[in-house]
mmCIF file of C-alpha atoms in Angstrom:
data_model
loop_
_atom_site.group_PDB
_atom_site.id
_atom_site.type_symbol
_atom_site.label_atom_id
_atom_site.label_comp_id
_atom_site.label_asym_id
_atom_site.label_seq_id
_atom_site.Cartn_x
_atom_site.Cartn_y
_atom_site.Cartn_z
ATOM 1 C CA MET A 1 -13.825 0.345 -32.756
ATOM 2 C CA GLU A 2 -12.360 3.457 -31.153
ATOM 3 C CA LYS A 3 -10.040 2.592 -28.310
ATOM 4 C CA LYS A 4 -11.050 4.156 -25.005
ATOM 5 C CA HIS A 5 -8.771 4.884 -22.094
ATOM 6 C CA PHE A 6 -9.895 4.241 -18.548
ATOM 7 C CA THR A 7 -8.343 4.751 -15.159
ATOM 8 C CA PRO A 8 -6.948 1.430 -13.822
ATOM 9 C CA LEU A 9 -9.360 -0.246 -11.429
ATOM 10 C CA SER A 10 -8.629 -0.363 -7.723
ATOM 11 C CA ALA A 11 -8.439 -3.651 -5.825
ATOM 12 C CA PRO A 12 -12.037 -3.323 -4.433
ATOM 13 C CA GLU A 13 -13.363 -2.608 -7.944
ATOM 14 C CA ILE A 14 -11.517 -5.602 -9.410
ATOM 15 C CA SER A 15 -12.835 -7.785 -6.587
ATOM 16 C CA ALA A 16 -16.426 -6.630 -7.144
ATOM 17 C CA PHE A 17 -16.184 -7.179 -10.919
ATOM 18 C CA SER A 18 -14.644 -10.640 -10.511
ATOM 19 C CA SER A 19 -17.280 -11.627 -7.955
ATOM 20 C CA GLN A 20 -20.106 -10.655 -10.327
ATOM 21 C CA VAL A 21 -18.547 -12.549 -13.237
ATOM 22 C CA ALA A 22 -17.922 -15.625 -11.053
ATOM 23 C CA MET A 23 -21.537 -15.618 -9.892
ATOM 24 C CA ILE A 24 -22.771 -15.344 -13.477
ATOM 25 C CA LEU A 25 -20.543 -18.162 -14.744
ATOM 26 C CA LYS A 26 -21.413 -20.482 -11.834
ATOM 27 C CA ALA A 27 -25.100 -19.973 -12.692
ATOM 28 C CA GLY A 28 -24.419 -21.494 -16.123
ATOM 29 C CA ILE A 29 -24.638 -18.187 -18.002
ATOM 30 C CA SER A 30 -22.035 -17.593 -20.701
ATOM 31 C CA SER A 31 -19.583 -14.726 -20.383
ATOM 32 C CA MET A 32 -21.219 -13.040 -23.393
ATOM 33 C CA GLU A 33 -24.675 -13.151 -21.827
ATOM 34 C CA GLY A 34 -23.175 -12.141 -18.524
ATOM 35 C CA MET A 35 -21.659 -8.941 -19.953
ATOM 36 C CA THR A 36 -25.035 -8.146 -21.530
ATOM 37 C CA LEU A 37 -26.775 -8.585 -18.160
ATOM 38 C CA MET A 38 -24.192 -6.452 -16.375
ATOM 39 C CA LEU A 39 -24.608 -3.735 -19.014
ATOM 40 C CA GLU A 40 -28.362 -3.717 -18.482
ATOM 41 C CA ASP A 41 -28.004 -3.473 -14.698
ATOM 42 C CA THR A 42 -25.477 -0.645 -14.462
ATOM 43 C CA ASP A 43 -26.338 3.047 -14.210
ATOM 44 C CA ASP A 44 -22.769 4.285 -13.847
ATOM 45 C CA PRO A 45 -21.573 5.941 -17.116
ATOM 46 C CA ARG A 46 -17.923 4.958 -16.536
ATOM 47 C CA GLU A 47 -18.833 1.369 -15.737
ATOM 48 C CA ARG A 48 -21.127 1.239 -18.770
ATOM 49 C CA GLN A 49 -18.300 2.385 -21.079
ATOM 50 C CA LEU A 50 -15.938 -0.178 -19.593
ATOM 51 C CA LEU A 51 -18.419 -3.032 -19.893
ATOM 52 C CA THR A 52 -19.224 -1.944 -23.466
ATOM 53 C CA VAL A 53 -15.572 -2.320 -24.464
ATOM 54 C CA ILE A 54 -15.397 -5.780 -22.881
ATOM 55 C CA HIS A 55 -18.754 -6.773 -24.414
ATOM 56 C CA ASP A 56 -17.870 -5.584 -27.936
ATOM 57 C CA THR A 57 -14.420 -7.194 -27.882
ATOM 58 C CA LEU A 58 -15.937 -10.419 -26.575
ATOM 59 C CA LEU A 59 -18.471 -10.291 -29.394
ATOM 60 C CA GLU A 60 -15.706 -9.880 -31.986
ATOM 61 C CA THR A 61 -13.188 -12.392 -30.636
ATOM 62 C CA GLY A 62 -15.272 -14.793 -28.547
ATOM 63 C CA SER A 63 -12.642 -14.537 -25.800
ATOM 64 C CA PHE A 64 -13.322 -13.082 -22.356
ATOM 65 C CA PHE A 65 -9.572 -12.679 -21.884
ATOM 66 C CA GLU A 66 -9.349 -10.447 -24.964
ATOM 67 C CA GLY A 67 -12.272 -8.432 -23.636
ATOM 68 C CA VAL A 68 -10.704 -7.620 -20.267
ATOM 69 C CA LYS A 69 -7.340 -7.060 -21.950
ATOM 70 C CA ALA A 70 -8.860 -4.530 -24.371
ATOM 71 C CA SER A 71 -10.221 -2.490 -21.476
ATOM 72 C CA GLY A 72 -6.693 -1.726 -20.261
ATOM 73 C CA VAL A 73 -7.741 -1.387 -16.619
ATOM 74 C CA PHE A 74 -6.638 -4.753 -15.213
ATOM 75 C CA PRO A 75 -3.112 -5.629 -13.985
ATOM 76 C CA ALA A 76 -0.934 -8.119 -15.876
ATOM 77 C CA TYR A 77 -1.304 -10.760 -13.162
ATOM 78 C CA TYR A 78 -5.097 -10.590 -13.416
ATOM 79 C CA LEU A 79 -5.012 -10.941 -17.207
ATOM 80 C CA GLU A 80 -2.716 -13.969 -17.041
ATOM 81 C CA MET A 81 -4.992 -15.687 -14.527
ATOM 82 C CA VAL A 82 -8.085 -14.994 -16.672
ATOM 83 C CA LYS A 83 -6.280 -16.450 -19.674
ATOM 84 C CA ILE A 84 -5.365 -19.584 -17.720
ATOM 85 C CA GLY A 85 -8.922 -19.947 -16.448
ATOM 86 C CA GLU A 86 -10.399 -19.613 -19.913
ATOM 87 C CA VAL A 87 -7.966 -22.105 -21.493
ATOM 88 C CA SER A 88 -8.429 -24.662 -18.684
ATOM 89 C CA GLY A 89 -12.216 -24.307 -18.627
ATOM 90 C CA LYS A 90 -12.151 -23.200 -14.975
ATOM 91 C CA LEU A 91 -12.908 -19.534 -15.541
ATOM 92 C CA ASP A 92 -15.685 -19.485 -12.917
ATOM 93 C CA GLU A 93 -13.352 -20.876 -10.234
ATOM 94 C CA VAL A 94 -10.540 -18.549 -11.249
ATOM 95 C CA MET A 95 -12.834 -15.502 -11.141
ATOM 96 C CA HIS A 96 -14.096 -16.528 -7.713
ATOM 97 C CA ARG A 97 -10.551 -16.885 -6.396
ATOM 98 C CA LEU A 98 -9.471 -13.642 -8.070
ATOM 99 C CA ALA A 99 -12.320 -11.900 -6.261
ATOM 100 C CA ALA A 100 -11.065 -13.307 -2.949
ATOM 101 C CA HIS A 101 -7.467 -12.432 -3.810
ATOM 102 C CA TYR A 102 -8.167 -8.783 -4.625
ATOM 103 C CA ASP A 103 -10.485 -8.537 -1.650
ATOM 104 C CA ARG A 104 -7.440 -9.503 0.430
ATOM 105 C CA GLU A 105 -5.347 -6.886 -1.376
ATOM 106 C CA ALA A 106 -8.023 -4.284 -0.635
ATOM 107 C CA SER A 107 -8.064 -5.349 3.011
ATOM 108 C CA ILE A 108 -4.279 -5.012 3.276
ATOM 109 C CA SER A 109 -4.313 -1.582 1.632
ATOM 110 C CA GLN A 110 -7.158 -0.427 3.875
ATOM 111 C CA SER A 111 -5.307 -1.629 6.966
ATOM 112 C CA ILE A 112 -2.209 0.324 5.934
ATOM 113 C CA ARG A 113 -4.209 3.479 5.157
ATOM 114 C CA SER A 114 -6.156 3.257 8.411
ATOM 115 C CA ALA A 115 -2.982 2.687 10.394
ATOM 116 C CA LEU A 116 -1.178 5.647 8.822
ATOM 117 C CA LEU A 117 -4.081 8.107 8.796
ATOM 118 C CA TYR A 118 -4.028 9.105 12.467
ATOM 119 C CA PRO A 119 -0.226 9.514 12.723
ATOM 120 C CA CYS A 120 -0.254 11.634 9.551
ATOM 121 C CA ILE A 121 -2.979 13.843 11.027
ATOM 122 C CA MET A 122 -1.037 14.095 14.268
ATOM 123 C CA ILE A 123 2.165 15.077 12.436
ATOM 124 C CA PHE A 124 0.283 17.675 10.376
ATOM 125 C CA MET A 125 -1.342 19.173 13.473
ATOM 126 C CA MET A 126 1.981 19.165 15.320
ATOM 127 C CA LEU A 127 3.712 21.027 12.498
ATOM 128 C CA LEU A 128 0.785 23.449 12.230
ATOM 129 C CA VAL A 129 0.883 24.260 15.959
ATOM 130 C CA ILE A 130 4.648 24.789 15.859
ATOM 131 C CA LEU A 131 4.318 26.955 12.738
ATOM 132 C CA VAL A 132 1.672 29.166 14.385
ATOM 133 C CA ILE A 133 3.835 29.554 17.513
ATOM 134 C CA LEU A 134 6.913 30.477 15.450
ATOM 135 C CA THR A 135 5.249 32.917 13.073
ATOM 136 C CA LYS A 136 2.412 34.420 15.157
ATOM 137 C CA VAL A 137 3.043 33.953 18.877
ATOM 138 C CA MET A 138 6.780 34.617 19.071
ATOM 139 C CA PRO A 139 6.565 38.102 17.421
ATOM 140 C CA VAL A 140 3.967 39.082 20.045
ATOM 141 C CA PHE A 141 6.370 38.089 22.824
ATOM 142 C CA GLN A 142 9.131 40.053 21.072
ATOM 143 C CA GLN A 143 6.972 43.192 21.206
ATOM 144 C CA VAL A 144 6.357 42.617 24.916
ATOM 145 C CA PHE A 145 10.106 42.290 25.534
ATOM 146 C CA ARG A 146 10.818 45.512 23.626
ATOM 147 C CA GLN A 147 8.171 47.404 25.588
ATOM 148 C CA LEU A 148 9.945 46.253 28.736
ATOM 149 C CA GLY A 149 13.264 47.465 27.357
ATOM 150 C CA SER A 150 14.771 44.103 26.558
ATOM 151 C CA GLU A 151 15.355 41.736 23.659
ATOM 152 C CA MET A 152 14.828 38.013 23.214
ATOM 153 C CA THR A 153 18.190 36.209 23.289
ATOM 154 C CA GLY A 154 19.528 32.690 23.456
ATOM 155 C CA PHE A 155 17.220 29.862 22.499
ATOM 156 C CA SER A 156 14.108 32.079 22.358
ATOM 157 C CA GLY A 157 15.948 34.544 20.087
ATOM 158 C CA ALA A 158 17.006 31.747 17.763
ATOM 159 C CA VAL A 159 13.421 30.487 17.635
ATOM 160 C CA LEU A 160 12.199 34.002 16.841
ATOM 161 C CA HIS A 161 14.709 34.408 14.003
ATOM 162 C CA PHE A 162 13.722 30.994 12.641
ATOM 163 C CA GLY A 163 10.041 32.022 12.659
ATOM 164 C CA ASN A 164 10.921 35.288 10.872
ATOM 165 C CA ALA A 165 12.836 33.318 8.259
ATOM 166 C CA ILE A 166 9.814 31.093 7.690
ATOM 167 C CA ARG A 167 7.595 34.129 7.165
ATOM 168 C CA ARG A 168 10.150 35.790 4.912
ATOM 169 C CA TYR A 169 10.652 32.714 2.751
ATOM 170 C CA SER A 170 7.128 31.313 2.861
ATOM 171 C CA PHE A 171 7.259 30.678 -0.896
ATOM 172 C CA VAL A 172 10.162 28.260 -0.301
ATOM 173 C CA LEU A 173 8.111 26.460 2.359
ATOM 174 C CA THR A 174 5.211 26.214 -0.078
ATOM 175 C CA ALA A 175 7.497 24.794 -2.765
ATOM 176 C CA LEU A 176 8.876 22.230 -0.322
ATOM 177 C CA LEU A 177 5.336 21.245 0.644
ATOM 178 C CA ILE A 178 4.433 20.738 -3.012
ATOM 179 C CA LEU A 179 7.563 18.622 -3.518
ATOM 180 C CA PHE A 180 6.687 16.575 -0.446
ATOM 181 C CA VAL A 181 3.167 15.879 -1.739
ATOM 182 C CA ALA A 182 4.586 14.959 -5.152
ATOM 183 C CA ALA A 183 7.081 12.584 -3.499
ATOM 184 C CA VAL A 184 4.304 10.926 -1.461
ATOM 185 C CA LEU A 185 2.247 10.401 -4.633
ATOM 186 C CA TYR A 186 5.290 9.011 -6.462
ATOM 187 C CA PHE A 187 6.219 6.548 -3.719
ATOM 188 C CA THR A 188 2.624 5.352 -3.178
ATOM 189 C CA ARG A 189 1.033 5.537 -6.643
ATOM 190 C CA THR A 190 3.732 4.350 -9.051
ATOM 191 C CA ARG A 191 5.320 0.936 -9.391
ATOM 192 C CA ASN A 192 8.893 2.307 -9.490
ATOM 193 C CA GLY A 193 8.125 4.490 -6.477
ATOM 194 C CA ARG A 194 6.787 1.570 -4.456
ATOM 195 C CA ARG A 195 9.849 -0.478 -5.392
ATOM 196 C CA ARG A 196 12.179 2.301 -4.212
ATOM 197 C CA LEU A 197 10.171 2.727 -1.008
ATOM 198 C CA ASN A 198 10.325 -1.006 -0.311
ATOM 199 C CA HIS A 199 14.074 -0.961 -0.881
ATOM 200 C CA PHE A 200 14.397 1.959 1.556
ATOM 201 C CA LEU A 201 12.214 0.317 4.220
ATOM 202 C CA THR A 202 14.151 -2.939 4.087
ATOM 203 C CA GLY A 203 17.193 -1.013 5.294
ATOM 204 C CA PHE A 204 15.701 -0.696 8.793
ATOM 205 C CA SER A 205 15.345 -3.711 11.061
ATOM 206 C CA TRP A 206 12.087 -2.456 12.628
ATOM 207 C CA THR A 207 10.390 -2.141 9.214
ATOM 208 C CA ARG A 208 12.126 -5.051 7.457
ATOM 209 C CA THR A 209 10.108 -7.689 9.305
ATOM 210 C CA TYR A 210 6.855 -5.924 8.470
ATOM 211 C CA THR A 211 7.651 -5.575 4.744
ATOM 212 C CA ASP A 212 8.774 -9.222 4.605
ATOM 213 C CA ARG A 213 5.545 -10.416 6.218
ATOM 214 C CA LEU A 214 3.493 -8.269 3.846
ATOM 215 C CA ALA A 215 5.336 -9.701 0.841
ATOM 216 C CA SER A 216 4.873 -13.249 2.206
ATOM 217 C CA CYS A 217 1.154 -12.622 2.639
ATOM 218 C CA ARG A 218 0.719 -11.495 -0.964
ATOM 219 C CA PHE A 219 2.932 -14.296 -2.254
ATOM 220 C CA ALA A 220 1.013 -16.990 -0.346
ATOM 221 C CA GLY A 221 -2.307 -15.588 -1.578
ATOM 222 C CA GLY A 222 -1.056 -15.631 -5.161
ATOM 223 C CA MET A 223 0.281 -19.177 -4.818
ATOM 224 C CA ALA A 224 -3.064 -20.360 -3.440
ATOM 225 C CA LEU A 225 -4.815 -18.890 -6.454
ATOM 226 C CA THR A 226 -2.452 -20.280 -9.083
ATOM 227 C CA LEU A 227 -2.106 -23.752 -7.531
ATOM 228 C CA SER A 228 -5.884 -24.113 -7.189
ATOM 229 C CA SER A 229 -6.208 -23.192 -10.883
ATOM 230 C CA GLY A 230 -4.265 -26.299 -11.856
ATOM 231 C CA MET A 231 -0.884 -24.731 -12.487
ATOM 232 C CA SER A 232 2.362 -26.510 -11.636
ATOM 233 C CA PRO A 233 4.439 -25.260 -8.672
ATOM 234 C CA GLU A 234 7.031 -23.821 -11.069
ATOM 235 C CA GLU A 235 4.397 -21.882 -13.042
ATOM 236 C CA SER A 236 2.702 -20.778 -9.831
ATOM 237 C CA LEU A 237 5.982 -19.411 -8.522
ATOM 238 C CA ASP A 238 6.562 -17.432 -11.727
ATOM 239 C CA TYR A 239 3.124 -15.789 -11.592
ATOM 240 C CA ALA A 240 3.210 -15.142 -7.848
ATOM 241 C CA CYS A 241 6.452 -13.180 -8.343
ATOM 242 C CA MET A 242 4.363 -10.506 -10.071
ATOM 243 C CA LEU A 243 2.664 -9.608 -6.801
ATOM 244 C CA THR A 244 5.557 -8.045 -4.891
ATOM 245 C CA ASP A 245 7.810 -5.015 -5.371
ATOM 246 C CA ASN A 246 10.023 -5.924 -2.406
ATOM 247 C CA PRO A 247 13.569 -6.340 -3.846
ATOM 248 C CA ARG A 248 14.756 -8.393 -0.871
ATOM 249 C CA PHE A 249 11.818 -10.783 -1.193
ATOM 250 C CA LEU A 250 12.304 -11.020 -4.961
ATOM 251 C CA GLU A 251 15.872 -12.185 -4.340
ATOM 252 C CA LYS A 252 14.523 -14.962 -2.098
ATOM 253 C CA LEU A 253 12.051 -15.973 -4.812
ATOM 254 C CA GLU A 254 14.865 -16.141 -7.356
ATOM 255 C CA GLN A 255 16.858 -18.384 -4.994
ATOM 256 C CA CYS A 256 13.742 -20.523 -4.539
ATOM 257 C CA ARG A 257 13.381 -20.838 -8.316
ATOM 258 C CA GLN A 258 17.020 -21.933 -8.630
ATOM 259 C CA LYS A 259 16.622 -24.592 -5.937
ATOM 260 C CA MET A 260 13.541 -25.947 -7.682
ATOM 261 C CA ALA A 261 15.508 -26.071 -10.941
ATOM 262 C CA GLU A 262 18.090 -28.168 -9.086
ATOM 263 C CA GLY A 263 15.387 -30.676 -8.116
ATOM 264 C CA GLU A 264 14.215 -29.395 -4.725
ATOM 265 C CA PRO A 265 10.444 -29.645 -4.121
ATOM 266 C CA LEU A 266 8.571 -26.357 -3.691
ATOM 267 C CA SER A 267 7.907 -26.796 0.036
ATOM 268 C CA SER A 268 11.567 -27.491 0.773
ATOM 269 C CA ALA A 269 12.765 -24.591 -1.378
ATOM 270 C CA LEU A 270 10.381 -22.193 0.396
ATOM 271 C CA VAL A 271 11.808 -23.186 3.794
ATOM 272 C CA GLN A 272 15.462 -23.135 2.739
ATOM 273 C CA THR A 273 15.182 -19.640 1.264
ATOM 274 C CA ASP A 274 13.387 -18.370 4.390
ATOM 275 C CA ILE A 275 10.289 -17.319 2.448
ATOM 276 C CA PHE A 276 8.238 -19.135 5.080
ATOM 277 C CA SER A 277 9.366 -19.880 8.607
ATOM 278 C CA GLY A 278 8.070 -21.441 11.793
ATOM 279 C CA THR A 279 4.515 -22.800 11.725
ATOM 280 C CA CYS A 280 3.922 -21.634 8.145
ATOM 281 C CA ALA A 281 6.964 -23.567 6.904
ATOM 282 C CA ARG A 282 5.811 -26.785 8.623
ATOM 283 C CA MET A 283 2.293 -26.275 7.292
ATOM 284 C CA ALA A 284 3.610 -25.950 3.715
ATOM 285 C CA SER A 285 5.806 -29.023 4.112
ATOM 286 C CA ILE A 286 2.962 -31.212 5.424
ATOM 287 C CA ALA A 287 0.503 -29.895 2.814
ATOM 288 C CA ALA A 288 2.930 -30.711 -0.019
ATOM 289 C CA ARG A 289 3.004 -34.365 1.097
ATOM 290 C CA THR A 290 -0.795 -34.559 1.417
ATOM 291 C CA GLY A 291 -1.537 -32.772 -1.865
ATOM 292 C CA THR A 292 -3.307 -29.820 -0.248
ATOM 293 C CA LEU A 293 -0.678 -27.156 -0.847
ATOM 294 C CA ASP A 294 -3.191 -24.694 -2.360
ATOM 295 C CA GLU A 295 -5.366 -24.849 0.772
ATOM 296 C CA ALA A 296 -2.312 -24.500 2.998
ATOM 297 C CA MET A 297 -1.196 -21.429 1.051
ATOM 298 C CA GLN A 298 -4.583 -19.857 1.658
ATOM 299 C CA GLU A 299 -4.286 -20.487 5.397
ATOM 300 C CA ILE A 300 -0.721 -19.154 5.409
ATOM 301 C CA ALA A 301 -1.899 -15.987 3.651
ATOM 302 C CA ASP A 302 -4.594 -15.545 6.310
ATOM 303 C CA GLN A 303 -2.052 -15.998 9.111
ATOM 304 C CA TYR A 304 0.376 -13.509 7.599
ATOM 305 C CA GLN A 305 -2.393 -10.972 7.051
ATOM 306 C CA GLU A 306 -3.398 -11.265 10.700
ATOM 307 C CA GLU A 307 0.242 -10.814 11.714
ATOM 308 C CA VAL A 308 0.567 -7.762 9.441
ATOM 309 C CA ASP A 309 -2.521 -6.207 11.052
ATOM 310 C CA GLN A 310 -1.133 -6.874 14.538
ATOM 311 C CA ARG A 311 2.236 -5.345 13.670
ATOM 312 C CA LEU A 312 0.555 -2.282 12.206
ATOM 313 C CA ASN A 313 -1.574 -1.827 15.303
ATOM 314 C CA SER A 314 1.394 -2.209 17.646
ATOM 315 C CA MET A 315 3.463 0.182 15.526
ATOM 316 C CA ILE A 316 0.735 2.822 15.599
ATOM 317 C CA GLY A 317 0.236 2.196 19.314
ATOM 318 C CA ALA A 318 3.866 3.212 19.825
ATOM 319 C CA ILE A 319 3.828 6.155 17.387
ATOM 320 C CA GLU A 320 0.750 7.938 18.781
ATOM 321 C CA PRO A 321 2.040 8.635 22.337
ATOM 322 C CA THR A 322 5.507 9.415 20.935
ATOM 323 C CA LEU A 323 4.072 12.170 18.739
ATOM 324 C CA VAL A 324 2.047 13.605 21.629
ATOM 325 C CA ILE A 325 5.123 13.626 23.884
ATOM 326 C CA LEU A 326 7.258 15.181 21.142
ATOM 327 C CA LEU A 327 4.721 17.953 20.514
ATOM 328 C CA SER A 328 4.421 18.656 24.229
ATOM 329 C CA VAL A 329 8.215 18.841 24.670
ATOM 330 C CA ILE A 330 8.746 21.153 21.675
ATOM 331 C CA VAL A 331 5.918 23.531 22.579
ATOM 332 C CA GLY A 332 6.962 23.458 26.248
ATOM 333 C CA MET A 333 10.598 24.292 25.409
ATOM 334 C CA ILE A 334 9.577 27.213 23.209
ATOM 335 C CA LEU A 335 7.199 28.674 25.767
ATOM 336 C CA LEU A 336 9.583 28.165 28.686
ATOM 337 C CA SER A 337 12.394 29.844 26.757
ATOM 338 C CA VAL A 338 10.155 32.914 26.570
ATOM 339 C CA MET A 339 8.289 32.807 29.869
ATOM 340 C CA LEU A 340 11.296 32.311 32.162
ATOM 341 C CA PRO A 341 13.188 35.421 30.947
ATOM 342 C CA LEU A 342 9.935 37.376 30.888
ATOM 343 C CA THR A 343 9.220 36.371 34.467
ATOM 344 C CA GLY A 344 12.703 37.509 35.485
ATOM 345 C CA ILE A 345 12.220 40.905 33.818
ATOM 346 C CA LEU A 346 8.848 41.423 35.480
ATOM 347 C CA ALA A 347 10.324 40.472 38.861
ATOM 348 C CA ASP A 348 12.989 43.186 38.509
ATOM 349 C CA LEU A 349 10.447 45.926 37.802
#
């Protein structure tokens, strides 16, 4: 069979696919029959091609894991969990929990995008307004000054020369803009880029707490999924490590793994390495003694996600007025540097 290449699925697409498969399996329908039903129901050409690859591989091997692996659109963590579910006979439960897990990932990503959208628009508009003032408005004022027998000097003159330089070297500005867009895509779309960005953000105290809470949220969600699938705490920890690119948090996980190797229980190791703190740490400790650690991890993930959303909202609440004030100050300084001398010249006429 010719191997096809597909674009990796997004978190909402993985969640929707997992939810459909979980519903099919819980209804007592085999994965083979389920893929056939999903093929009959879809009208999307891309989805049909993807399901065909899974269906044909499943027909050849009899393994749902091999089918999703052959598609090449699912992350390694997802494939490992499907394999565990199929071997343990709990594939329906695993698919249901995978759907919930990637729904959470989609919710986190959407929260981040929504929080950053307005500030990015504000920054773009601010730069655009300043650019128009420098390249279009300032030359008009320069002509007015020359007609009055004077020249723009001082701060206004420097601003004028800067605007002329921007117009003269517009190709350089365009190249820098292209590089900026490429850098944004690299740091947001690639695994190495996200790792570098996380490492950069952990260097600032005001972003370190946010990135730590985000990593804890994803870790707790992954632990809930793996523990509920019947895996041991040690195995769960290994698989949950796949869910974060935060180097600082990965160091904590490695310390946690070492403490568990020395005989410390999971709940104690999580507290000692500061992966969980406060109420979440006590919740994990109590749940470990009562045998409900998977449920506690789910609740911890929910708490951290709520905290992440609150921190994002408060951060954006502080950024928005700051940008407005900054734009007002910059535009005001430029205009005042022109209007005050112009007013003095007109008064002397």
